[in-house]
Every structure is written in C-alpha cells, then in structure tokens.
Coordinates of C-alpha atoms and ligand atoms in Angstrom, one line a residue:
M1 CA -9.5 -53.8 -34.8
I2 CA -12.0 -52.3 -32.4
A3 CA -15.0 -54.3 -31.1
Q4 CA -17.7 -54.3 -28.5
V5 CA -17.1 -57.4 -26.3
C6 CA -19.3 -59.0 -23.7
I7 CA -17.7 -59.1 -20.2
G8 CA -19.5 -62.3 -19.4
C9 CA -19.1 -64.7 -22.4
G10 CA -16.7 -62.8 -24.6
K11 CA -19.1 -62.6 -27.6
K12 CA -18.1 -59.8 -30.0
Y13 CA -20.2 -57.2 -31.7
T14 CA -19.0 -54.6 -34.3
V15 CA -18.8 -51.0 -33.3
D16 CA -21.6 -50.2 -35.7
E17 CA -24.1 -52.4 -34.0
I18 CA -26.5 -50.7 -31.6
V19 CA -26.5 -53.1 -28.7
Y20 CA -26.6 -52.3 -25.0
S21 CA -26.1 -55.7 -23.5
C22 CA -25.0 -59.2 -24.7
K23 CA -27.7 -60.9 -26.8
R24 CA -26.3 -64.3 -25.6
C25 CA -25.9 -63.8 -21.9
G26 CA -27.3 -60.4 -21.0
E27 CA -24.0 -59.1 -19.6
L28 CA -22.5 -55.6 -20.1
L29 CA -20.3 -54.8 -23.1
E30 CA -17.0 -53.1 -23.2
I31 CA -14.8 -51.7 -26.0
E32 CA -11.8 -53.8 -26.8
Y33 CA -8.8 -52.7 -28.9
D34 CA -5.9 -54.5 -30.6
Y35 CA -3.2 -52.9 -28.4
D36 CA -0.4 -53.8 -30.7
L37 CA -2.1 -51.9 -33.5
L38 CA -2.9 -49.0 -31.1
E39 CA 0.8 -48.9 -30.0
A40 CA 1.9 -48.6 -33.6
K41 CA -0.7 -45.9 -34.2
L42 CA 0.5 -44.0 -31.1
K43 CA 4.1 -44.0 -32.4
K44 CA 3.0 -42.0 -35.5
S45 CA 0.8 -39.7 -33.5
N46 CA 1.5 -36.3 -32.0
W47 CA -0.9 -36.9 -29.1
Q48 CA 1.6 -36.1 -26.4
K49 CA 2.0 -32.6 -27.7
L50 CA -1.7 -31.8 -27.6
P51 CA -3.2 -29.9 -24.7
L52 CA -4.8 -31.9 -21.9
S53 CA -8.4 -32.7 -22.8
V54 CA -10.5 -35.8 -23.7
W55 CA -9.5 -35.4 -27.3
R56 CA -5.8 -35.4 -26.7
Y57 CA -6.5 -39.1 -26.5
K58 CA -8.5 -39.4 -29.7
D59 CA -6.2 -42.3 -30.8
F60 CA -7.5 -44.2 -27.8
M61 CA -11.1 -43.6 -28.6
P62 CA -13.5 -45.7 -30.8
I63 CA -14.2 -42.9 -33.3
R64 CA -13.9 -43.1 -37.0
D65 CA -13.6 -39.5 -38.2
P66 CA -12.1 -36.9 -35.9
S67 CA -13.5 -34.1 -38.0
K68 CA -17.0 -35.2 -36.8
I69 CA -16.2 -34.9 -33.1
V70 CA -18.9 -33.1 -31.1
S71 CA -17.1 -31.2 -28.4
L72 CA -17.7 -28.5 -25.8
N73 CA -14.0 -28.6 -24.8
E74 CA -14.3 -31.2 -22.1
G75 CA -11.6 -32.7 -19.8
G76 CA -8.3 -31.0 -19.0
T77 CA -9.6 -30.5 -15.5
G78 CA -7.4 -29.4 -12.6
L79 CA -5.5 -31.9 -10.5
H80 CA -5.3 -29.8 -7.4
S81 CA -2.6 -30.4 -4.9
C82 CA -4.5 -30.1 -1.6
Q83 CA -1.9 -29.8 1.1
R84 CA -4.0 -27.9 3.7
L85 CA -6.6 -30.6 3.5
A86 CA -4.0 -33.4 3.5
N87 CA -2.6 -32.0 6.7
L88 CA -6.0 -31.9 8.3
L89 CA -6.8 -35.5 7.3
G90 CA -3.3 -36.8 8.1
V91 CA -2.2 -38.0 4.7
K92 CA 1.1 -37.1 3.0
H93 CA -0.1 -36.2 -0.5
L94 CA -3.6 -35.5 -1.6
Y95 CA -4.8 -34.3 -5.0
V96 CA -8.3 -33.5 -6.0
K97 CA -9.3 -34.1 -9.7
N98 CA -12.0 -31.4 -10.0
E99 CA -14.5 -32.6 -12.6
G100 CA -16.7 -29.6 -11.9
E101 CA -14.5 -27.7 -14.3
N102 CA -16.1 -29.6 -17.2
P103 CA -18.5 -27.7 -19.6
T104 CA -21.7 -28.7 -17.8
G105 CA -20.0 -29.1 -14.5
S106 CA -19.5 -32.8 -14.1
F107 CA -17.4 -35.8 -15.4
K108 CA -20.3 -36.9 -17.5
D109 CA -19.1 -34.6 -20.3
R110 CA -16.1 -36.8 -20.9
G111 CA -18.5 -39.7 -21.8
M112 CA -21.0 -37.6 -23.6
T113 CA -18.6 -36.1 -26.1
V114 CA -17.7 -39.6 -27.2
G115 CA -21.3 -41.0 -26.9
I116 CA -22.8 -38.1 -28.9
T117 CA -20.1 -38.3 -31.5
K118 CA -20.9 -42.0 -31.8
A119 CA -24.6 -41.1 -32.0
A120 CA -23.8 -38.8 -34.9
E121 CA -21.8 -41.5 -36.6
L122 CA -24.7 -43.9 -36.3
N123 CA -27.0 -41.2 -37.8
V124 CA -29.5 -41.4 -35.0
Q125 CA -31.8 -38.4 -34.4
T126 CA -32.9 -38.9 -30.8
V127 CA -31.0 -39.7 -27.7
I128 CA -32.3 -40.7 -24.3
C129 CA -31.1 -41.3 -20.7
A130 CA -32.3 -41.9 -17.2
S131 CA -30.6 -39.7 -14.8
T132 CA -30.0 -38.6 -11.2
G133 CA -29.3 -35.2 -12.7
N134 CA -25.8 -34.8 -14.2
T135 CA -26.2 -37.2 -17.0
S136 CA -29.3 -35.4 -18.1
A137 CA -27.6 -32.0 -18.0
S138 CA -24.7 -33.3 -20.0
L139 CA -26.7 -35.2 -22.5
A140 CA -29.0 -32.3 -23.1
A141 CA -26.0 -30.0 -23.8
Y142 CA -24.2 -32.3 -26.2
A143 CA -27.5 -33.2 -28.0
A144 CA -28.1 -29.5 -28.5
K145 CA -24.6 -29.0 -29.9
A146 CA -25.1 -31.9 -32.3
G147 CA -28.7 -30.9 -33.2
L148 CA -30.2 -34.0 -31.9
Q149 CA -33.5 -34.5 -30.0
C150 CA -33.0 -35.3 -26.3
I151 CA -35.3 -37.1 -23.9
V152 CA -34.4 -37.4 -20.2
I153 CA -36.2 -39.4 -17.6
I154 CA -35.6 -38.3 -14.0
P155 CA -37.0 -39.4 -10.6
S156 CA -39.6 -36.9 -9.7
G157 CA -38.5 -34.4 -7.0
K158 CA -35.1 -36.1 -6.4
I159 CA -32.7 -34.2 -8.6
A160 CA -30.8 -31.1 -7.6
Q161 CA -32.2 -27.8 -8.9
G162 CA -29.1 -26.8 -10.9
K163 CA -29.1 -30.0 -12.9
L164 CA -32.8 -29.7 -13.6
A165 CA -32.3 -26.1 -14.8
Q166 CA -29.6 -27.3 -17.1
A167 CA -31.6 -30.0 -18.8
M168 CA -34.5 -27.7 -19.2
V169 CA -32.6 -24.7 -20.6
Y170 CA -30.6 -26.9 -23.1
G171 CA -34.0 -27.9 -24.5
A172 CA -34.4 -31.5 -23.5
K173 CA -37.8 -33.1 -23.2
V174 CA -37.8 -33.7 -19.5
V175 CA -40.0 -36.4 -18.1
Q176 CA -40.3 -37.0 -14.4
V177 CA -41.3 -40.4 -13.2
R178 CA -42.9 -41.3 -9.9
G179 CA -40.2 -43.6 -8.7
N180 CA -36.4 -43.7 -8.1
F181 CA -33.5 -43.7 -10.5
D182 CA -33.4 -47.5 -10.8
Q183 CA -37.0 -47.5 -11.9
A184 CA -36.3 -44.7 -14.4
L185 CA -33.4 -46.6 -15.8
K186 CA -35.5 -49.7 -16.3
T187 CA -38.0 -47.7 -18.3
V188 CA -35.4 -46.2 -20.6
L189 CA -33.8 -49.6 -21.2
E190 CA -37.3 -50.9 -22.2
L191 CA -37.9 -47.8 -24.4
S192 CA -34.6 -48.0 -26.2
E193 CA -35.2 -51.7 -26.9
R194 CA -38.7 -51.1 -28.2
H195 CA -37.6 -48.0 -30.3
R196 CA -34.3 -48.8 -31.9
E197 CA -34.2 -45.3 -33.4
V198 CA -33.9 -43.8 -29.8
Y199 CA -30.2 -44.1 -28.8
L200 CA -29.5 -44.8 -25.1
L201 CA -26.7 -42.9 -23.5
N202 CA -26.6 -44.2 -20.0
S203 CA -23.3 -45.6 -18.8
I204 CA -24.4 -49.1 -19.9
N205 CA -23.4 -47.7 -23.3
P206 CA -19.8 -48.7 -23.7
F207 CA -18.9 -45.7 -25.8
R208 CA -19.6 -43.4 -23.0
V209 CA -17.3 -45.4 -20.7
E210 CA -14.6 -44.9 -23.3
G211 CA -14.8 -41.1 -22.9
Q212 CA -14.8 -41.3 -19.1
K213 CA -11.6 -43.4 -19.1
S214 CA -9.7 -40.2 -20.1
L215 CA -9.9 -39.1 -16.5
A216 CA -7.3 -41.8 -15.7
Y217 CA -5.1 -40.9 -18.6
E218 CA -5.1 -37.2 -17.5
I219 CA -4.2 -38.1 -13.9
C220 CA -1.2 -40.1 -15.3
D221 CA -0.1 -37.3 -17.5
Q222 CA -0.6 -34.6 -14.8
L223 CA 1.6 -36.6 -12.5
N224 CA 4.3 -37.1 -15.1
R225 CA 3.3 -40.8 -15.6
K226 CA 3.8 -41.6 -12.0
P227 CA 0.3 -42.8 -11.0
P228 CA -0.9 -42.3 -7.4
D229 CA -1.1 -45.1 -4.9
R230 CA -4.8 -44.8 -4.7
V231 CA -7.8 -43.2 -6.5
V232 CA -10.9 -42.6 -4.5
V233 CA -14.2 -42.4 -6.5
P234 CA -17.8 -41.7 -5.5
V235 CA -19.9 -44.7 -6.8
G236 CA -23.5 -44.6 -7.9
N237 CA -24.3 -46.7 -11.0
A238 CA -20.6 -47.6 -11.0
G239 CA -19.8 -46.6 -14.6
N240 CA -17.2 -44.1 -13.6
I241 CA -15.0 -46.2 -11.4
S242 CA -15.1 -48.9 -14.1
A243 CA -14.1 -46.4 -16.8
I244 CA -11.3 -44.9 -14.7
W245 CA -9.9 -48.4 -14.0
K246 CA -10.0 -49.2 -17.8
G247 CA -8.0 -46.0 -18.4
F248 CA -5.3 -47.0 -16.0
T249 CA -5.1 -50.6 -17.2
E250 CA -4.8 -49.4 -20.8
F251 CA -2.0 -47.0 -20.1
H252 CA -0.3 -49.9 -18.2
K253 CA -0.8 -52.3 -21.1
L254 CA 0.8 -49.7 -23.4
D255 CA 3.7 -49.4 -21.0
L256 CA 3.0 -45.7 -20.5
I257 CA 2.9 -46.3 -16.7
K258 CA 4.7 -48.8 -14.6
K259 CA 2.2 -49.4 -11.8
L260 CA -1.5 -49.3 -11.1
P261 CA -3.4 -47.4 -8.3
K262 CA -5.7 -49.1 -5.9
M263 CA -9.3 -48.2 -6.9
T264 CA -11.4 -47.2 -3.9
G265 CA -15.2 -46.8 -4.2
I266 CA -17.3 -44.7 -1.8
Q267 CA -21.0 -45.0 -1.5
A268 CA -23.6 -43.3 0.7
E269 CA -24.7 -45.5 3.6
G270 CA -28.3 -45.6 2.4
A271 CA -27.3 -46.6 -1.2
A272 CA -24.3 -48.9 -0.8
P273 CA -24.8 -52.3 -2.4
I274 CA -21.3 -52.4 -3.9
A275 CA -19.5 -51.3 -0.7
R276 CA -21.4 -53.9 1.2
A277 CA -20.5 -56.7 -1.2
I278 CA -16.8 -55.7 -1.1
K279 CA -16.7 -55.4 2.7
T280 CA -18.4 -58.8 3.2
G281 CA -16.4 -60.5 0.5
K282 CA -19.5 -61.4 -1.6
N283 CA -19.4 -62.0 -5.4
E284 CA -22.9 -60.6 -5.9
I285 CA -24.6 -57.4 -4.8
T286 CA -27.9 -57.3 -3.0
P287 CA -29.8 -54.4 -4.6
I288 CA -31.5 -51.9 -2.3
N289 CA -35.1 -51.2 -3.0
E290 CA -35.4 -47.8 -1.4
P291 CA -32.0 -46.1 -1.7
E292 CA -31.7 -42.9 0.3
T293 CA -29.1 -40.2 0.7
I294 CA -28.8 -36.5 0.5
A295 CA -26.2 -37.0 -2.2
T296 CA -28.9 -37.5 -4.9
A297 CA -26.4 -38.1 -7.7
I298 CA -25.5 -41.4 -6.1
R299 CA -28.9 -42.4 -4.8
I300 CA -28.9 -45.7 -6.6
G301 CA -29.9 -49.1 -5.3
A302 CA -29.2 -51.4 -8.2
P303 CA -26.0 -50.2 -9.9
V304 CA -25.9 -51.4 -13.5
S305 CA -22.1 -51.6 -13.8
W306 CA -21.6 -53.3 -10.4
K307 CA -19.7 -56.3 -11.9
K308 CA -17.2 -54.0 -13.7
A309 CA -16.8 -52.0 -10.5
V310 CA -16.3 -55.0 -8.2
R311 CA -13.7 -56.3 -10.7
A312 CA -11.9 -53.0 -10.8
I313 CA -11.8 -52.8 -7.0
R314 CA -10.6 -56.4 -6.5
E315 CA -8.1 -56.5 -9.4
S316 CA -6.5 -53.3 -8.2
G317 CA -6.3 -54.4 -4.6
G318 CA -8.5 -51.5 -3.5
T319 CA -11.5 -51.3 -1.2
A320 CA -14.9 -49.7 -0.8
E321 CA -16.4 -47.8 2.1
T322 CA -19.7 -46.2 3.1
V323 CA -20.2 -42.7 4.5
T324 CA -23.1 -41.1 6.2
D325 CA -24.9 -38.0 4.9
K326 CA -23.5 -36.1 7.9
E327 CA -19.9 -37.1 6.9
I328 CA -20.6 -36.2 3.3
L329 CA -21.8 -32.7 4.2
E330 CA -18.9 -32.1 6.7
A331 CA -16.5 -33.2 3.9
Q332 CA -18.1 -30.8 1.4
K333 CA -17.6 -27.9 3.8
M334 CA -14.1 -29.0 4.7
L335 CA -12.9 -29.1 1.1
A336 CA -14.5 -25.8 0.3
R337 CA -13.0 -24.1 3.3
T338 CA -9.5 -25.5 3.2
E339 CA -8.9 -25.7 -0.6
G340 CA -11.4 -23.3 -2.2
L341 CA -13.0 -26.2 -4.1
F342 CA -16.8 -26.2 -4.1
V343 CA -18.2 -29.6 -5.0
E344 CA -21.6 -31.2 -4.8
P345 CA -22.4 -33.7 -2.0
A346 CA -21.9 -36.9 -4.0
S347 CA -18.4 -35.6 -5.0
A348 CA -17.5 -34.8 -1.4
S349 CA -18.2 -38.5 -0.5
S350 CA -14.7 -39.3 -1.8
I351 CA -13.2 -36.9 0.7
A352 CA -15.4 -38.3 3.5
G353 CA -14.4 -41.8 2.5
L354 CA -10.7 -41.0 2.5
K355 CA -11.1 -39.5 6.0
K356 CA -12.8 -42.6 7.3
L357 CA -10.3 -45.0 5.7
L358 CA -7.4 -43.0 7.1
E359 CA -8.9 -43.2 10.6
T360 CA -9.4 -47.0 10.3
K361 CA -5.8 -47.2 8.8
E362 CA -7.1 -49.0 5.7
I363 CA -5.4 -46.2 3.8
D364 CA -1.8 -45.6 4.9
K365 CA -0.8 -42.0 5.7
N366 CA 2.2 -42.2 3.3
E367 CA 0.1 -42.9 0.3
V368 CA -0.3 -40.5 -2.6
V369 CA -4.0 -40.2 -3.0
V370 CA -6.2 -38.7 -5.7
C371 CA -9.9 -38.1 -4.8
V372 CA -12.2 -37.6 -7.7
A373 CA -14.6 -34.7 -7.2
T374 CA -17.2 -35.6 -9.7
G375 CA -19.5 -32.5 -10.0
H376 CA -19.6 -28.8 -9.2
G377 CA -21.1 -27.5 -6.0
L378 CA -23.4 -25.1 -7.7
K379 CA -25.4 -28.0 -9.1
D380 CA -27.1 -28.2 -5.7
P381 CA -27.3 -24.7 -4.2
D382 CA -30.0 -25.6 -1.8
I383 CA -27.7 -28.0 0.1
A384 CA -24.9 -25.5 0.2
I385 CA -27.1 -22.8 1.7
K386 CA -28.6 -25.2 4.2
I387 CA -25.2 -26.3 5.6
S388 CA -23.6 -22.8 5.7
E389 CA -23.9 -19.9 8.2
K390 CA -26.7 -17.5 7.2
P391 CA -25.7 -14.1 6.0
L392 CA -26.0 -11.3 8.5
T393 CA -28.4 -8.4 7.7
V394 CA -27.9 -4.7 8.8
D395 CA -28.6 -1.3 7.5
A396 CA -26.0 0.0 4.9
E397 CA -23.9 1.9 7.3
A398 CA -20.2 1.3 8.0
G399 CA -20.8 1.8 11.8
F400 CA -23.3 -1.0 12.0
I401 CA -21.1 -3.4 10.1
E402 CA -18.1 -2.5 12.3
K403 CA -20.2 -3.2 15.4
L404 CA -21.6 -6.4 14.0
L405 CA -18.2 -7.8 13.0
G406 CA -16.5 -6.6 16.1
L407 CA -14.0 -4.5 14.0
S408 CA -12.0 -2.0 16.0
Q409 CA -11.6 1.7 15.2
P410 CA -11.8 2.7 11.5
I411 CA -8.4 2.7 9.8
P412 CA -7.1 6.3 9.5
A413 CA -7.8 7.7 6.0
T414 CA -4.1 8.5 5.5
I415 CA -3.2 4.8 5.7
V416 CA -6.1 3.8 3.4
S417 CA -5.1 6.2 0.7
R418 CA -1.4 5.4 0.7
Ligands
PLP501 C1 -21.7 -35.9 -9.1 C2 -21.7 -37.4 -9.4 N1 -20.9 -38.2 -8.7 C3 -20.9 -39.5 -8.8 C4 -21.7 -40.1 -9.6 C5 -21.7 -41.6 -9.7 O1 -21.1 -42.0 -10.9 P1 -21.4 -43.5 -11.5 O2 -22.9 -43.6 -11.6 O3 -20.7 -43.6 -12.7 O4 -20.9 -44.4 -10.4 C6 -22.6 -39.4 -10.4 C7 -23.6 -40.0 -11.3 O5 -24.6 -39.5 -11.6 C8 -22.6 -38.0 -10.2 O6 -23.5 -37.2 -10.9
ZN502 ZN1 -22.3 -62.6 -23.3

C-alpha cells in the first residue's frame, strides 16, 4: 500500500529498503500512498478528535506500529494571527506558523520524529546528518530519546551557537568540516552509501519529509479547513517547502480541503539558486559555489530538493523571491516588536519576502497569508544582540534610573500602595 517512488522515472521501492535516491536514474524518492485505502482507514479512525500534533496524523504516516513512535511532543505549534504586523505591511490577514515552539525549537522535529521512528523500525544503531544547525540539534535529541548513536557533520564556524550547544549537549558526535553545507552533505551521502549501517536523516530521506508535511495539515485544521491563499516559506535545501506542498495536496486529494494555497519560497540573496530559476523561468537551477548570508540556516548553494520545490511553486501558481541580509534582520526585529514572536534570521526571511512581494504587488493585499517561521530566535543569540539597542548601565539607585529614562517625579506612595 505504501511505497517509496522515484520522482524521475517512477521506479518503486518498498518502505523497508534503505535507499536515498533512485538506483535507476538517481532522482529523489517520495512516499506514495493508495489514497482510496487511506480514505477508508480515515473513516474508521478518531484522528479528528486527537489534539493538534504531528501524531494526530499518524494514519497519514508511513509507520507500522504506533506503539514504537519516538516522540518529544512535536507539532501543534501556534498559528498566530498577526494583525499589527499585517497593518504595518499592508496585507489584510497574516498568520505566522511559529515552528520555534517545537521541542528543539525548529520545524525539523516534525521530520525527525518520523525519521527516527523509521530508524528504530529498521533496527539501525547509528544515524547521521549534515546540517546548517537545526537538523543536527533535532537529530541529536531524537537519537538520544531512541538510544541511538548520532553523528552530525557541520560546516566549521558557520552554525549558530544555540544549535551547536544543542547538538553537543544531546550527546551527538559533532564533526566540523572545513567547507560549507553543500560539501558537508556530499560527505554524508558518501559515508551513508559506504556504510549501510549508518542511516542518513537529511531531507533527502523521504520519511523525514513525511513528518514535515504535517505542518500543512495543521494549518488546514487551525483554519477550519479553509486554507490560506498563500504560504510563504524560507528555502534552503528545499525539503520543507516540498513537504508542506505534499501535505496540502494530500488533504486536497482526500477532499479535506477544497482549494490549494500558492507556495512562495524565499531565499537569501547570496544563496538563491531556486528563486533565480523561478524568476527567470528556467527548468534547472545553477548552483552557487560560495553561498553567503547571515541567515546561516539557509546558507545553501546546491539545494538537494530543488526539483520538488520548483514543482511545488509552479504547480501551486506561487512564486519565489530573494531578500537581502539587511531586509532579513529588519524583518526579524519587526516581527519581534509588533507580535512578540522571536524567530531566527532564516525564519524572518519569510516576513521580509512577504514585505517585498506586497511592495511589488506580486502578492495582493487582500490575500490571506501564512508565513512559516521555521526556528526560534534563541538559536542565534549573537545576531539578536548585535541588531538590538544595547542595555543601559547605571548604579542601582532609583534616582539614576529616573534620570536616565527621563521619568518624571516618583509616583506618590499612597497611589502605589492602593
Ligand atoms: C530555521 C530554518 N529555516 C529554514 C530552513 C530551510 O529548510 P529547507 O532546507 O528544508 O529548505 C532551515 C534548514 O536548515 C532552517 O533551519
Ligand atoms: Zn528513477
């Protein structure tokens, strides 16, 4: 009923085969279901009564035995109505899906709970990933929960401190390579082919993508099955935008929603091969050898899932845009200061992209828009401190503070005590 299918030539593989790309044509794989069978299964299930979380949707996941699920309580993140920010940007309805609320602070946990559950089903003992930071933090946590060994390969000096701290404290074997993420990914692909006992959990792994599609299901359910007009997603390796689109199309196939949103991908200007291909109408991307952006999570020049992402954007009638580091940092502050949502720079790129596309009128002001905020702001405290006003320092005396802040006379004690 459930198979891994090549997106290029359609060759099928069983769900028990450890295979990361098509042996015939080299393309990516995706999980395919028999949707009639799934529909019948859903009719007998109480899934709609379960609390919002990744595992509310366990019937939609390629998992054999729900009692073996490895979970840290992921998903069920807030879809925040952001009216103050919407007014500022000039759009009617804006929601932010705040993925920083996940157990390790990013959307990656949605994929890892499924990926590690699969690893446990396959009886592997060691898992590996290359990472710009969040994948390593998430994999390390879920591997710890499952009692598996975890190896993470990261670009030296190019991941945010919070993420590095997470991978280290969860007990992963952390290896820094001299090179960028694309080079790190190439090495883990090679290692996992050479050592079949080491299970690869980058987003090339189709089981991870299955977990991440739950983000779309949740948006539908949080909006009472009235999907937004548009979903804006930061894009790096392009697994997430592909996963989210898969989620929407599956709910549509199952007649749970009546329309589909336009998928809109945002990349940092110095790491934007997909946005460039979309904007110039090309069918291939031109990888960038030296990707550069302050948003280290999306500092990727050769996105592995570019084909899936381009397909998602084109099929949905969406678009893609680039944003500068300056625009990203401004958006990060704006979101924090108007809505109380502190997200990391990569996540703020969706807000920066929305702002730009509203200005160019590519997004209509009457649309209902969901921006995905992919990771928590505390992941990268250095940036937050750098872009904010420095704290003022005085002696611990009320008088000094009054003077410093320009406060008027002290409030009479009688009023204070009332
Ligand atoms: C915070 C954050 N946003 C966006 C992305 C990009 O996601 P994807 O690589 O699936 O496009 C990542 C990936 O690491 C991330 O950590
Ligand atoms: Zn193939």
